[in-house]
Amino acid sequence: MDSYIPYGRQSINEADIAAVVRVLQSDWLTQGPMIECFENAVAQAAGAKYAVALSSATAGLHLACLALGIGPGDRVWTSPNTFVASANCAMYCGAAIDFVDIDRYTRNISIEALEQKLAQAELMGTLPTLLIPVHFAGLSCDMAAIAQLAQRYGFRVLEDAAHAIGASYQDQPVGGCHYSQATVFSFHPVKIVTTGEGGVITTNDEAFYRRLLRLRSHGITRNPDEMTQTSEGDWYYQQLELGFNYRMTDLQAALGVNQISRLKEFCSLRRDKVQYYLQKLPKDLIQLPKYSVESAWHLFCINLRNEKERKRVFDAMRLRGIGVNVHYLPVHLQPFYRNQGFNEGDFPCAESYYRSAITLPLFADLSLCNQDYVIQSLLEVLEIE
Ligand SMILES: *Cc1c(COP(=O)(O)O)cnc(C)c1O
């Protein structure tokens, strides 16, 4: 058994290592051929026409917002049960942020709450321009319902799928953008597939895709068709707008290509471990997540029936070397967002979910012996009054 079991971690095999070493021995550490290989691999896995590789999912959310035209005067709505990056991207663009409370069962944006908030916003003339649904823990939001509301109220949809590569919705992979303008994936080491740091935006819109490529690299183009005048020679390029350096390196992309080839295996290992937890954990003291074969199972989050026990259980598990965690502190209660006018009580389901939530270790290489230790420890800790 390991002396410390984290809640999530990468799985790196010999082929992953060899792929990175090959890039180190090649001519291109960045802006080389592995970027397109990785983009093609992600586009294929997600069932989208285009993919743009970036330095992080945070960069991806930022660029996608910019390319969707989000700026001052716009309202962006997202889930309070997410990592701060889902909201920060709106702030980078000078837009206003608001949240939609979650469904206690799926832990995703509640369609009911969304409908109510939209009806109210229509009366007040405060409809959002963009909604960023978050596929929490790898379970897709109800995208068909969201797309219907998007059509009716005239907002656009950007999927935060940082947790959800390998997930599906209505038998189609998440990231195919059938109900959204774009989808953003994260490849941070705690996520399902890793490139160290990294993110990808998928889309089916060619003009949007070309804009993202430009924004990723300073707003510069080398494509004569995009230039404002004829090229002066092979050295010539034009900066058309203010972009960034949000590029991924070829070292990361090569790791990503091999990791994506292991995606199905990762998801199936995660599903097996989830089923084992569901089979072994007691339903009287904890509320277990709903099983779904379509979830990518990035996280395994339970709720204690008695929220007053959360801190004690959390501390006792940590003392036993188990890296339990909590996902998520509601974003609107962060001091930065309280300063934007949000308060306790604004999104009661997300807040009450948070108060009793604990994330148990779940990752592809979690051994049976370690998982048994997590389960045994939790049972013991729960029984101590
Ligand atoms: C991890 C995460 C991000 C940010 O991803 P990075 O690649 O670390 O920038 C965004 N949204 C959610 C929901 C996340 O979990």
GROMACS .gro file of C-alpha atoms and ligand atoms in nm:
model
  400
    1MET     CA    1   0.000   0.000   0.000
    2ASP     CA    2   0.117   0.354  -0.072
    3SER     CA    3   0.196   0.590   0.217
    4TYR     CA    4  -0.016   0.858   0.051
    5ILE     CA    5  -0.306   0.805  -0.186
    6PRO     CA    6  -0.398   1.125  -0.376
    7TYR     CA    7  -0.751   1.195  -0.502
    8GLY     CA    8  -0.628   1.197  -0.858
    9ARG     CA    9  -0.306   1.145  -1.048
   10GLN     CA   10  -0.164   1.085  -1.392
   11SER     CA   11  -0.092   0.745  -1.543
   12ILE     CA   12   0.239   0.750  -1.735
   13ASN     CA   13   0.368   0.441  -1.916
   14GLU     CA   14   0.686   0.363  -2.114
   15ALA     CA   15   0.523   0.467  -2.442
   16ASP     CA   16   0.431   0.808  -2.293
   17ILE     CA   17   0.794   0.857  -2.187
   18ALA     CA   18   0.933   0.742  -2.523
   19ALA     CA   19   0.704   0.985  -2.706
   20VAL     CA   20   0.840   1.282  -2.510
   21VAL     CA   21   1.202   1.167  -2.551
   22ARG     CA   22   1.155   1.144  -2.929
   23VAL     CA   23   1.050   1.510  -2.938
   24LEU     CA   24   1.353   1.610  -2.728
   25GLN     CA   25   1.574   1.444  -2.991
   26SER     CA   26   1.390   1.610  -3.281
   27ASP     CA   27   1.418   1.956  -3.440
   28TRP     CA   28   1.097   2.094  -3.293
   29LEU     CA   29   1.036   2.149  -2.923
   30THR     CA   30   0.748   2.383  -3.001
   31GLN     CA   31   0.549   2.493  -3.311
   32GLY     CA   32   0.636   2.156  -3.466
   33PRO     CA   33   0.439   1.868  -3.616
   34MET     CA   34   0.319   1.710  -3.289
   35ILE     CA   35   0.072   1.992  -3.227
   36GLU     CA   36  -0.139   1.903  -3.529
   37CYS     CA   37  -0.110   1.530  -3.448
   38PHE     CA   38  -0.248   1.597  -3.102
   39GLU     CA   39  -0.520   1.826  -3.234
   40ASN     CA   40  -0.627   1.558  -3.483
   41ALA     CA   41  -0.630   1.293  -3.210
   42VAL     CA   42  -0.850   1.506  -2.982
   43ALA     CA   43  -1.081   1.613  -3.267
   44GLN     CA   44  -1.129   1.249  -3.356
   45ALA     CA   45  -1.187   1.134  -2.997
   46ALA     CA   46  -1.438   1.416  -2.945
   47GLY     CA   47  -1.609   1.381  -3.281
   48ALA     CA   48  -1.545   1.744  -3.380
   49LYS     CA   49  -1.415   1.891  -3.707
   50TYR     CA   50  -1.150   2.116  -3.553
   51ALA     CA   51  -0.932   2.124  -3.242
   52VAL     CA   52  -0.689   2.390  -3.117
   53ALA     CA   53  -0.421   2.291  -2.865
   54LEU     CA   54  -0.335   2.548  -2.597
   55SER     CA   55  -0.120   2.596  -2.288
   56SER     CA   56  -0.417   2.525  -2.056
   57ALA     CA   57  -0.794   2.494  -2.044
   58THR     CA   58  -0.796   2.833  -1.873
   59ALA     CA   59  -0.634   2.980  -2.186
   60GLY     CA   60  -0.892   2.787  -2.389
   61LEU     CA   61  -1.186   2.934  -2.198
   62HIS     CA   62  -1.037   3.282  -2.236
   63LEU     CA   63  -0.978   3.252  -2.612
   64ALA     CA   64  -1.315   3.088  -2.676
   65CYS     CA   65  -1.489   3.376  -2.495
   66LEU     CA   66  -1.290   3.632  -2.698
   67ALA     CA   67  -1.358   3.455  -3.027
   68LEU     CA   68  -1.729   3.443  -2.938
   69GLY     CA   69  -1.711   3.821  -2.909
   70ILE     CA   70  -1.757   3.838  -2.532
   71GLY     CA   71  -1.665   4.179  -2.393
   72PRO     CA   72  -1.784   4.465  -2.172
   73GLY     CA   73  -2.163   4.479  -2.159
   74ASP     CA   74  -2.202   4.103  -2.200
   75ARG     CA   75  -2.337   3.871  -1.932
   76VAL     CA   76  -2.190   3.524  -1.893
   77TRP     CA   77  -2.356   3.258  -1.676
   78THR     CA   78  -2.195   2.943  -1.541
   79SER     CA   79  -2.224   2.691  -1.258
   80PRO     CA   80  -2.116   2.786  -0.904
   81ASN     CA   81  -2.004   2.423  -0.854
   82THR     CA   82  -1.685   2.447  -1.057
   83PHE     CA   83  -1.325   2.555  -1.056
   84VAL     CA   84  -1.279   2.934  -1.061
   85ALA     CA   85  -1.147   2.925  -1.420
   86SER     CA   86  -1.502   2.868  -1.556
   87ALA     CA   87  -1.599   3.214  -1.428
   88ASN     CA   88  -1.266   3.394  -1.457
   89CYS     CA   89  -1.270   3.373  -1.837
   90ALA     CA   90  -1.568   3.610  -1.847
   91MET     CA   91  -1.386   3.855  -1.618
   92TYR     CA   92  -1.076   3.851  -1.844
   93CYS     CA   93  -1.299   3.979  -2.124
   94GLY     CA   94  -1.457   4.253  -1.914
   95ALA     CA   95  -1.798   4.081  -1.912
   96ALA     CA   96  -2.024   4.043  -1.608
   97ILE     CA   97  -2.058   3.699  -1.449
   98ASP     CA   98  -2.359   3.533  -1.292
   99PHE     CA   99  -2.434   3.178  -1.182
  100VAL     CA  100  -2.714   2.924  -1.215
  101ASP     CA  101  -2.775   2.695  -0.918
  102ILE     CA  102  -2.711   2.322  -0.950
  103ASP     CA  103  -2.922   2.010  -0.945
  104ARG     CA  104  -2.842   1.819  -0.628
  105TYR     CA  105  -2.863   1.486  -0.809
  106THR     CA  106  -2.638   1.550  -1.113
  107ARG     CA  107  -2.442   1.836  -0.950
  108ASN     CA  108  -2.461   2.013  -1.287
  109ILE     CA  109  -2.650   2.332  -1.374
  110SER     CA  110  -3.018   2.273  -1.296
  111ILE     CA  111  -3.229   2.308  -1.609
  112GLU     CA  112  -3.521   2.415  -1.392
  113ALA     CA  113  -3.317   2.690  -1.225
  114LEU     CA  114  -3.187   2.796  -1.566
  115GLU     CA  115  -3.540   2.822  -1.709
  116GLN     CA  116  -3.657   3.031  -1.416
  117LYS     CA  117  -3.357   3.260  -1.423
  118LEU     CA  118  -3.392   3.314  -1.799
  119ALA     CA  119  -3.762   3.398  -1.774
  120GLN     CA  120  -3.681   3.653  -1.505
  121ALA     CA  121  -3.383   3.795  -1.695
  122GLU     CA  122  -3.600   3.841  -2.004
  123LEU     CA  123  -3.844   4.057  -1.805
  124MET     CA  124  -3.559   4.262  -1.662
  125GLY     CA  125  -3.367   4.288  -1.990
  126THR     CA  126  -3.064   4.113  -1.841
  127LEU     CA  127  -3.040   3.800  -2.058
  128PRO     CA  128  -2.695   3.640  -2.087
  129THR     CA  129  -2.496   3.635  -2.411
  130LEU     CA  130  -2.312   3.319  -2.315
  131LEU     CA  131  -2.373   3.016  -2.094
  132ILE     CA  132  -2.079   2.800  -1.982
  133PRO     CA  133  -2.221   2.467  -1.864
  134VAL     CA  134  -1.969   2.255  -1.670
  135HIS     CA  135  -1.981   1.876  -1.704
  136PHE     CA  136  -1.913   1.819  -1.336
  137ALA     CA  137  -1.704   1.512  -1.248
  138GLY     CA  138  -1.734   1.397  -1.609
  139LEU     CA  139  -2.114   1.376  -1.637
  140SER     CA  140  -2.252   1.577  -1.930
  141CYS     CA  141  -2.510   1.847  -1.866
  142ASP     CA  142  -2.845   1.808  -2.041
  143MET     CA  143  -2.718   1.974  -2.359
  144ALA     CA  144  -3.034   1.923  -2.565
  145ALA     CA  145  -3.239   2.113  -2.306
  146ILE     CA  146  -2.973   2.384  -2.284
  147ALA     CA  147  -2.961   2.420  -2.664
  148GLN     CA  148  -3.338   2.461  -2.675
  149LEU     CA  149  -3.321   2.741  -2.420
  150ALA     CA  150  -3.025   2.895  -2.606
  151GLN     CA  151  -3.234   2.912  -2.920
  152ARG     CA  152  -3.534   3.059  -2.743
  153TYR     CA  153  -3.341   3.324  -2.548
  154GLY     CA  154  -3.062   3.390  -2.798
  155PHE     CA  155  -2.749   3.305  -2.602
  156ARG     CA  156  -2.449   3.099  -2.705
  157VAL     CA  157  -2.306   2.793  -2.534
  158LEU     CA  158  -1.945   2.710  -2.448
  159GLU     CA  159  -1.896   2.371  -2.278
  160ASP     CA  160  -1.642   2.350  -1.995
  161ALA     CA  161  -1.551   1.983  -2.041
  162ALA     CA  162  -1.233   1.999  -1.831
  163HIS     CA  163  -1.361   1.687  -1.651
  164ALA     CA  164  -1.520   1.515  -1.943
  165ILE     CA  165  -1.286   1.389  -2.215
  166GLY     CA  166  -1.403   1.036  -2.289
  167ALA     CA  167  -1.756   1.105  -2.166
  168SER     CA  168  -2.056   1.076  -2.392
  169TYR     CA  169  -2.400   1.231  -2.414
  170GLN     CA  170  -2.685   1.069  -2.609
  171ASP     CA  171  -2.433   0.811  -2.736
  172GLN     CA  172  -2.206   1.079  -2.888
  173PRO     CA  173  -1.869   1.180  -2.742
  174VAL     CA  174  -1.864   1.504  -2.541
  175GLY     CA  175  -1.680   1.766  -2.747
  176GLY     CA  176  -1.862   1.706  -3.075
  177CYS     CA  177  -2.033   2.045  -3.023
  178HIS     CA  178  -2.374   1.931  -3.150
  179TYR     CA  179  -2.539   2.162  -2.897
  180SER     CA  180  -2.271   2.429  -2.851
  181GLN     CA  181  -2.032   2.663  -3.032
  182ALA     CA  182  -1.724   2.508  -2.870
  183THR     CA  183  -1.597   2.272  -2.601
  184VAL     CA  184  -1.288   2.313  -2.380
  185PHE     CA  185  -1.088   2.021  -2.237
  186SER     CA  186  -0.812   2.029  -1.972
  187PHE     CA  187  -0.505   1.808  -1.965
  188HIS     CA  188  -0.378   1.897  -1.618
  189PRO     CA  189  -0.234   1.586  -1.443
  190VAL     CA  190  -0.536   1.534  -1.215
  191LYS     CA  191  -0.769   1.519  -1.514
  192ILE     CA  192  -0.838   1.207  -1.721
  193VAL     CA  193  -0.569   1.254  -1.986
  194THR     CA  194  -0.262   1.468  -1.930
  195THR     CA  195  -0.006   1.678  -2.115
  196GLY     CA  196   0.146   1.824  -1.795
  197GLU     CA  197  -0.036   2.151  -1.849
  198GLY     CA  198  -0.258   2.188  -2.151
  199GLY     CA  199  -0.600   2.243  -2.299
  200VAL     CA  200  -0.789   2.199  -2.625
  201ILE     CA  201  -1.087   2.377  -2.778
  202THR     CA  202  -1.301   2.174  -3.020
  203THR     CA  203  -1.549   2.328  -3.265
  204ASN     CA  204  -1.716   2.261  -3.599
  205ASP     CA  205  -1.704   2.625  -3.711
  206GLU     CA  206  -1.415   2.695  -3.949
  207ALA     CA  207  -1.406   3.075  -3.911
  208PHE     CA  208  -1.412   3.042  -3.532
  209TYR     CA  209  -1.130   2.786  -3.555
  210ARG     CA  210  -0.913   3.017  -3.770
  211ARG     CA  211  -0.969   3.302  -3.526
  212LEU     CA  212  -0.857   3.079  -3.235
  213LEU     CA  213  -0.537   2.984  -3.419
  214ARG     CA  214  -0.458   3.352  -3.459
  215LEU     CA  215  -0.543   3.450  -3.101
  216ARG     CA  216  -0.326   3.165  -2.970
  217SER     CA  217  -0.019   3.323  -3.130
  218HIS     CA  218  -0.025   3.703  -3.074
  219GLY     CA  219  -0.303   3.770  -3.328
  220ILE     CA  220  -0.050   3.706  -3.604
  221THR     CA  221  -0.127   3.545  -3.940
  222ARG     CA  222   0.100   3.412  -4.214
  223ASN     CA  223  -0.193   3.321  -4.435
  224PRO     CA  224  -0.202   3.563  -4.738
  225ASP     CA  225  -0.583   3.522  -4.759
  226GLU     CA  226  -0.623   3.684  -4.416
  227MET     CA  227  -0.388   3.980  -4.479
  228THR     CA  228  -0.493   4.340  -4.537
  229GLN     CA  229  -0.243   4.379  -4.825
  230THR     CA  230  -0.039   4.150  -5.048
  231SER     CA  231   0.255   3.978  -4.879
  232GLU     CA  232   0.594   4.152  -4.916
  233GLY     CA  233   0.778   3.818  -4.922
  234ASP     CA  234   0.826   3.490  -4.742
  235TRP     CA  235   0.933   3.667  -4.421
  236TYR     CA  236   0.612   3.865  -4.405
  237TYR     CA  237   0.342   3.826  -4.144
  238GLN     CA  238   0.071   4.052  -4.007
  239GLN     CA  239  -0.065   4.109  -3.660
  240LEU     CA  240  -0.435   4.161  -3.718
  241GLU     CA  241  -0.554   4.181  -3.357
  242LEU     CA  242  -0.427   4.159  -3.002
  243GLY     CA  243  -0.355   3.794  -2.925
  244PHE     CA  244  -0.151   3.598  -2.674
  245ASN     CA  245   0.115   3.330  -2.649
  246TYR     CA  246  -0.111   3.046  -2.539
  247ARG     CA  247   0.072   2.775  -2.735
  248MET     CA  248   0.128   2.418  -2.622
  249THR     CA  249   0.477   2.270  -2.674
  250ASP     CA  250   0.552   1.964  -2.889
  251LEU     CA  251   0.676   1.784  -2.575
  252GLN     CA  252   0.327   1.820  -2.428
  253ALA     CA  253   0.151   1.736  -2.753
  254ALA     CA  254   0.353   1.415  -2.801
  255LEU     CA  255   0.261   1.304  -2.450
  256GLY     CA  256  -0.098   1.394  -2.533
  257VAL     CA  257  -0.107   1.183  -2.850
  258ASN     CA  258  -0.004   0.873  -2.658
  259GLN     CA  259  -0.236   0.954  -2.369
  260ILE     CA  260  -0.534   0.991  -2.604
  261SER     CA  261  -0.455   0.646  -2.745
  262ARG     CA  262  -0.511   0.519  -2.388
  263LEU     CA  263  -0.836   0.716  -2.331
  264LYS     CA  264  -1.076   0.421  -2.365
  265GLU     CA  265  -0.866   0.214  -2.126
  266PHE     CA  266  -0.850   0.505  -1.874
  267CYS     CA  267  -1.228   0.548  -1.879
  268SER     CA  268  -1.297   0.180  -1.841
  269LEU     CA  269  -1.056   0.153  -1.545
  270ARG     CA  270  -1.225   0.451  -1.381
  271ARG     CA  271  -1.573   0.304  -1.435
  272ASP     CA  272  -1.467  -0.026  -1.277
  273LYS     CA  273  -1.337   0.151  -0.967
  274VAL     CA  274  -1.656   0.356  -0.942
  275GLN     CA  275  -1.866   0.042  -0.953
  276TYR     CA  276  -1.651  -0.108  -0.679
  277TYR     CA  277  -1.704   0.200  -0.459
  278LEU     CA  278  -2.077   0.192  -0.524
  279GLN     CA  279  -2.091  -0.173  -0.431
  280LYS     CA  280  -1.889  -0.137  -0.108
  281LEU     CA  281  -1.991   0.196   0.041
  282PRO     CA  282  -2.286   0.225   0.282
  283LYS     CA  283  -2.585   0.419   0.154
  284ASP     CA  284  -2.720   0.504   0.497
  285LEU     CA  285  -2.436   0.735   0.606
  286ILE     CA  286  -2.339   0.877   0.269
  287GLN     CA  287  -2.512   0.984  -0.046
  288LEU     CA  288  -2.340   0.825  -0.345
  289PRO     CA  289  -2.325   0.972  -0.694
  290LYS     CA  290  -2.564   0.836  -0.952
  291TYR     CA  291  -2.395   0.578  -1.172
  292SER     CA  292  -2.376   0.662  -1.540
  293VAL     CA  293  -2.185   0.469  -1.806
  294GLU     CA  294  -2.172   0.794  -2.004
  295SER     CA  295  -1.972   0.982  -1.740
  296ALA     CA  296  -1.592   1.003  -1.777
  297TRP     CA  297  -1.571   0.978  -1.396
  298HIS     CA  298  -1.305   1.244  -1.340
  299LEU     CA  299  -1.405   1.266  -0.973
  300PHE     CA  300  -1.582   1.042  -0.723
  301CYS     CA  301  -1.768   1.280  -0.490
  302ILE     CA  302  -1.982   1.162  -0.202
  303ASN     CA  303  -2.202   1.361   0.037
  304LEU     CA  304  -2.216   1.280   0.406
  305ARG     CA  305  -2.572   1.253   0.532
  306ASN     CA  306  -2.464   1.465   0.828
  307GLU     CA  307  -2.278   1.773   0.706
  308LYS     CA  308  -2.150   1.849   1.057
  309GLU     CA  309  -1.931   1.539   1.021
  310ARG     CA  310  -1.753   1.661   0.708
  311LYS     CA  311  -1.451   1.823   0.872
  312ARG     CA  312  -1.395   1.537   1.114
  313VAL     CA  313  -1.421   1.274   0.840
  314PHE     CA  314  -1.199   1.476   0.606
  315ASP     CA  315  -0.928   1.527   0.871
  316ALA     CA  316  -0.939   1.163   0.982
  317MET     CA  317  -0.898   1.041   0.624
  318ARG     CA  318  -0.606   1.278   0.565
  319LEU     CA  319  -0.444   1.150   0.888
  320ARG     CA  320  -0.461   0.802   0.739
  321GLY     CA  321  -0.271   0.918   0.432
  322ILE     CA  322  -0.572   0.945   0.205
  323GLY     CA  323  -0.574   1.259  -0.007
  324VAL     CA  324  -0.946   1.327   0.008
  325ASN     CA  325  -1.048   1.664  -0.133
  326VAL     CA  326  -1.356   1.882  -0.173
  327HIS     CA  327  -1.504   1.979  -0.511
  328TYR     CA  328  -1.603   2.258  -0.511
  329LEU     CA  329  -1.603   2.559  -0.287
  330PRO     CA  330  -1.886   2.752  -0.455
  331VAL     CA  331  -1.719   3.005  -0.684
  332HIS     CA  332  -1.955   3.290  -0.591
  333LEU     CA  333  -1.836   3.271  -0.227
  334GLN     CA  334  -1.472   3.337  -0.316
  335PRO     CA  335  -1.368   3.681  -0.186
  336PHE     CA  336  -1.307   3.800  -0.542
  337TYR     CA  337  -1.664   3.715  -0.643
  338ARG     CA  338  -1.816   3.840  -0.318
  339ASN     CA  339  -1.660   4.170  -0.422
  340GLN     CA  340  -1.866   4.145  -0.742
  341GLY     CA  341  -2.177   4.143  -0.523
  342PHE     CA  342  -2.243   3.772  -0.456
  343ASN     CA  343  -2.339   3.643  -0.113
  344GLU     CA  344  -2.411   3.340   0.099
  345GLY     CA  345  -2.756   3.207   0.011
  346ASP     CA  346  -2.745   3.313  -0.355
  347PHE     CA  347  -2.714   2.954  -0.482
  348PRO     CA  348  -2.839   2.734  -0.197
  349CYS     CA  349  -2.811   2.394  -0.369
  350ALA     CA  350  -2.445   2.447  -0.459
  351GLU     CA  351  -2.379   2.572  -0.106
  352SER     CA  352  -2.551   2.282   0.068
  353TYR     CA  353  -2.389   2.033  -0.170
  354TYR     CA  354  -2.048   2.181  -0.082
  355ARG     CA  355  -2.100   2.160   0.293
  356SER     CA  356  -2.125   1.780   0.298
  357ALA     CA  357  -1.907   1.691  -0.003
  358ILE     CA  358  -1.591   1.481   0.003
  359THR     CA  359  -1.396   1.359  -0.299
  360LEU     CA  360  -1.249   1.009  -0.267
  361PRO     CA  361  -0.940   0.893  -0.462
  362LEU     CA  362  -1.018   0.789  -0.819
  363PHE     CA  363  -0.766   0.748  -1.100
  364ALA     CA  364  -0.673   0.488  -1.358
  365ASP     CA  365  -0.380   0.340  -1.161
  366LEU     CA  366  -0.557   0.328  -0.822
  367SER     CA  367  -0.479  -0.027  -0.705
  368LEU     CA  368  -0.741  -0.258  -0.560
  369CYS     CA  369  -0.540  -0.276  -0.239
  370ASN     CA  370  -0.532   0.104  -0.207
  371GLN     CA  371  -0.901   0.134  -0.290
  372ASP     CA  372  -0.984  -0.126  -0.026
  373TYR     CA  373  -0.783   0.077   0.224
  374VAL     CA  374  -0.981   0.392   0.132
  375ILE     CA  375  -1.311   0.208   0.174
  376GLN     CA  376  -1.207   0.040   0.500
  377SER     CA  377  -1.080   0.370   0.640
  378LEU     CA  378  -1.400   0.553   0.550
  379LEU     CA  379  -1.612   0.283   0.713
  380GLU     CA  380  -1.404   0.301   1.031
  381VAL     CA  381  -1.403   0.680   1.041
  382LEU     CA  382  -1.780   0.697   0.987
  383GLU     CA  383  -1.843   0.457   1.275
  384ILE     CA  384  -1.648   0.664   1.528
  385GLU     CA  385  -1.898   0.893   1.696
  386LIG     C1  386  -0.916   2.208  -1.421
  386LIG     C2  387  -1.032   2.289  -1.462
  386LIG     C3  388  -1.019   2.403  -1.544
  386LIG     C4  389  -0.887   2.464  -1.577
  386LIG     O1  390  -0.803   2.377  -1.644
  386LIG     P1  391  -0.647   2.413  -1.662
  386LIG     O2  392  -0.604   2.326  -1.773
  386LIG     O3  393  -0.582   2.379  -1.533
  386LIG     O4  394  -0.638   2.557  -1.694
  386LIG     C5  395  -1.134   2.466  -1.588
  386LIG     N1  396  -1.256   2.422  -1.551
  386LIG     C6  397  -1.272   2.314  -1.473
  386LIG     C7  398  -1.411   2.269  -1.439
  386LIG     C8  399  -1.161   2.247  -1.423
  386LIG     O5  400  -1.178   2.142  -1.341
   0.00000   0.00000   0.00000
